[in-house]
Coordinates of C-alpha atoms in Angstrom, one line a residue:
R15 CA 0.0 0.0 0.0
T16 CA 1.5 3.3 -1.1
L17 CA 0.6 6.4 0.9
L18 CA 1.0 10.1 0.3
L19 CA 0.9 12.5 3.2
I20 CA -0.1 16.0 2.4
V21 CA 0.2 18.6 5.1
T22 CA -1.1 22.2 4.6
R23 CA -1.7 25.1 7.0
A24 CA -5.1 26.7 7.2
Q25 CA -5.7 30.3 8.1
N26 CA -6.9 29.4 11.6
N27 CA -3.5 27.9 12.4
T28 CA -4.6 24.3 12.1
T29 CA -2.7 21.7 10.2
K30 CA -4.7 19.9 7.6
M31 CA -3.4 16.4 7.1
T32 CA -4.8 14.3 4.3
T33 CA -3.6 10.8 3.6
L34 CA -4.3 9.3 0.1
A35 CA -3.9 5.7 -0.8
H36 CA -4.0 4.0 -4.2
Q37 CA -6.8 1.9 -2.8
G38 CA -9.1 4.9 -2.5
L39 CA -8.6 5.4 1.3
V40 CA -8.8 9.0 2.3
V41 CA -8.4 10.2 5.8
D42 CA -8.9 13.9 6.5
V43 CA -8.1 15.2 10.0
S44 CA -7.8 18.8 11.1
V45 CA -5.6 19.2 14.1
P46 CA -4.2 22.4 15.6
E47 CA -0.6 22.9 14.6
S48 CA 0.8 22.8 18.1
R49 CA -0.9 19.5 18.8
M50 CA 0.2 18.1 15.4
N51 CA 3.8 19.2 16.2
R52 CA 3.7 17.4 19.5
Y53 CA 2.3 14.2 17.9
W54 CA 5.1 14.3 15.4
E55 CA 7.8 14.9 18.1
V56 CA 6.6 11.9 20.1
Y57 CA 6.1 9.7 17.1
A58 CA 9.5 10.5 15.7
S59 CA 11.2 9.7 19.0
H60 CA 9.7 6.2 18.8
D61 CA 10.6 5.7 15.1
A62 CA 14.3 5.5 15.9
Q63 CA 15.1 3.7 12.6
R64 CA 13.3 6.5 10.6
A65 CA 11.5 3.7 8.8
G66 CA 8.2 5.5 8.7
F67 CA 6.7 3.2 11.3
M68 CA 6.6 3.3 15.0
P69 CA 7.1 -0.2 16.5
V70 CA 3.8 -1.6 17.8
N71 CA 5.2 -2.2 21.3
A72 CA 6.0 1.6 21.5
L73 CA 2.4 2.7 21.1
A74 CA 1.5 2.6 24.9
D75 CA 4.7 4.5 25.8
A76 CA 4.0 7.1 23.2
L77 CA 0.4 7.6 24.4
I78 CA 1.6 7.8 28.0
E79 CA 4.2 10.4 26.9
L80 CA 1.3 12.4 25.5
E81 CA -0.4 12.1 28.9
Y82 CA -3.2 9.8 27.7
K83 CA -4.2 7.1 30.2
V84 CA -3.3 3.6 29.1
A85 CA -4.3 0.7 31.4
P86 CA -1.1 -1.1 32.5
T87 CA -2.8 -4.4 31.6
K88 CA -3.1 -3.4 27.9
T89 CA -0.8 -5.3 25.6
P90 CA 0.3 -4.0 22.3
T91 CA -2.1 -6.4 20.6
D92 CA -5.0 -5.1 22.8
L93 CA -4.2 -1.5 21.8
L94 CA -4.1 -2.4 18.1
Q95 CA -7.5 -4.2 18.4
D96 CA -9.0 -1.3 20.5
F97 CA -8.1 1.2 17.6
N98 CA -8.8 -1.2 14.8
I99 CA -5.2 -1.2 13.5
S100 CA -4.1 -4.3 11.6
T101 CA -0.4 -4.3 11.2
S102 CA 2.6 -6.3 12.2
K103 CA 5.3 -4.0 10.8
G104 CA 4.5 -0.9 12.8
I105 CA 2.2 2.1 13.1
E106 CA 2.2 4.8 10.5
F107 CA 2.0 8.5 11.6
T108 CA -1.5 8.9 10.2
E109 CA -2.7 6.0 12.3
F110 CA -0.9 7.4 15.3
V111 CA -2.7 10.8 14.9
R112 CA -6.0 9.0 14.5
V113 CA -5.5 7.1 17.7
C114 CA -4.5 10.3 19.6
E115 CA -7.4 12.2 18.3
E116 CA -9.8 9.4 19.2
L117 CA -8.4 9.3 22.7
L118 CA -8.7 13.1 22.9
A119 CA -12.3 13.1 21.8
A120 CA -13.1 10.4 24.3
T121 CA -11.8 12.5 27.1
Q122 CA -13.3 15.8 26.1
P123 CA -15.9 17.2 28.5
S124 CA -19.5 16.3 27.7
E125 CA -21.2 19.7 27.3
D126 CA -24.7 18.3 26.7
S127 CA -27.9 19.9 28.0
D128 CA -28.1 17.5 30.9
S129 CA -24.6 18.5 32.1
L130 CA -25.5 22.2 31.8
E131 CA -28.8 21.6 33.7
A132 CA -26.9 19.9 36.5
F133 CA -24.3 22.7 36.6
V134 CA -27.0 25.3 36.9
A135 CA -28.9 23.3 39.5
M136 CA -25.7 23.4 41.7
G137 CA -25.1 27.1 41.4
G138 CA -23.6 27.7 37.9
R139 CA -25.0 30.0 35.3
A140 CA -27.0 28.9 32.2
D141 CA -24.4 30.8 29.9
K142 CA -21.8 28.3 31.3
S143 CA -20.1 30.9 33.4
G144 CA -19.7 31.0 37.1
K145 CA -18.5 28.1 39.3
V146 CA -20.1 25.5 41.5
D147 CA -19.0 24.8 45.1
V148 CA -17.3 21.4 45.3
E149 CA -19.1 20.7 48.6
T150 CA -22.5 21.1 46.8
V151 CA -21.4 18.6 44.2
A152 CA -20.1 16.2 46.8
K153 CA -23.5 16.4 48.7
T154 CA -25.4 15.8 45.5
L155 CA -23.2 12.8 44.6
A156 CA -23.7 11.4 48.1
G157 CA -27.4 11.9 47.7
F158 CA -27.3 9.6 44.7
G159 CA -25.3 7.0 46.6
L160 CA -22.1 7.7 44.6
R161 CA -18.6 7.5 46.1
V162 CA -17.7 10.9 47.4
D163 CA -14.1 9.8 48.2
V164 CA -13.4 9.3 44.4
F165 CA -14.8 12.8 43.7
Q166 CA -12.7 14.4 46.5
E167 CA -9.5 12.8 45.1
W168 CA -10.4 14.1 41.7
V169 CA -11.0 17.6 43.0
K170 CA -7.5 17.5 44.7
A171 CA -6.0 16.7 41.3
V172 CA -7.9 19.4 39.3
D173 CA -8.3 22.2 41.9
K174 CA -4.6 23.0 42.3
Q175 CA -5.3 26.4 43.9
R176 CA -7.7 24.9 46.4
T177 CA -10.5 27.3 45.6
G178 CA -13.2 24.8 46.4
E179 CA -15.0 25.7 43.2
I180 CA -15.1 24.3 39.7
D181 CA -16.1 25.9 36.4
F182 CA -18.3 24.3 33.7
P183 CA -15.6 22.6 31.6
T184 CA -14.1 21.1 34.7
F185 CA -17.5 20.1 36.0
C186 CA -18.1 18.3 32.7
R187 CA -14.7 16.5 32.9
L188 CA -15.9 15.0 36.2
F189 CA -18.2 12.7 34.2
C190 CA -15.4 11.7 31.8
E191 CA -12.5 11.2 34.2
T192 CA -14.1 9.6 37.2
A193 CA -16.4 7.3 35.3

């Protein structure tokens, strides 16, 4: 399979990466330039032979280097299956970017109407501004029989300045990171 990688810069400072294959495969991903550069830096550090492939067994290390969470029990084969990659020779850069973007999308805060409604019910504003008190969130979680200790550990990790309040994006991450 022969691939051609085309990288262009858009006006909004994103890098447009298009991969074309003779078999008609077209992958089109828009990634901010700074993120694309970071992906390339990590990928290249794991492609020591400069063969155009990152070794399969380096995927977990590369993802961890990018601060994605990878279960320690995941084998390289598990990761390939999780991301529908079928290769034995290595992972191409475009596949690596796809995996990273899928992981990023999976950890993005859910900003659906239910999350906003809950945020407002706990003291936030409908325009997504303001903050909610962590004690109010903890009491609400306890009222639903959920583990408050897990929430309190999470708060310690995200509320570095110990304000005791969280904004809407942080509130939404609660549902992604502690689930």
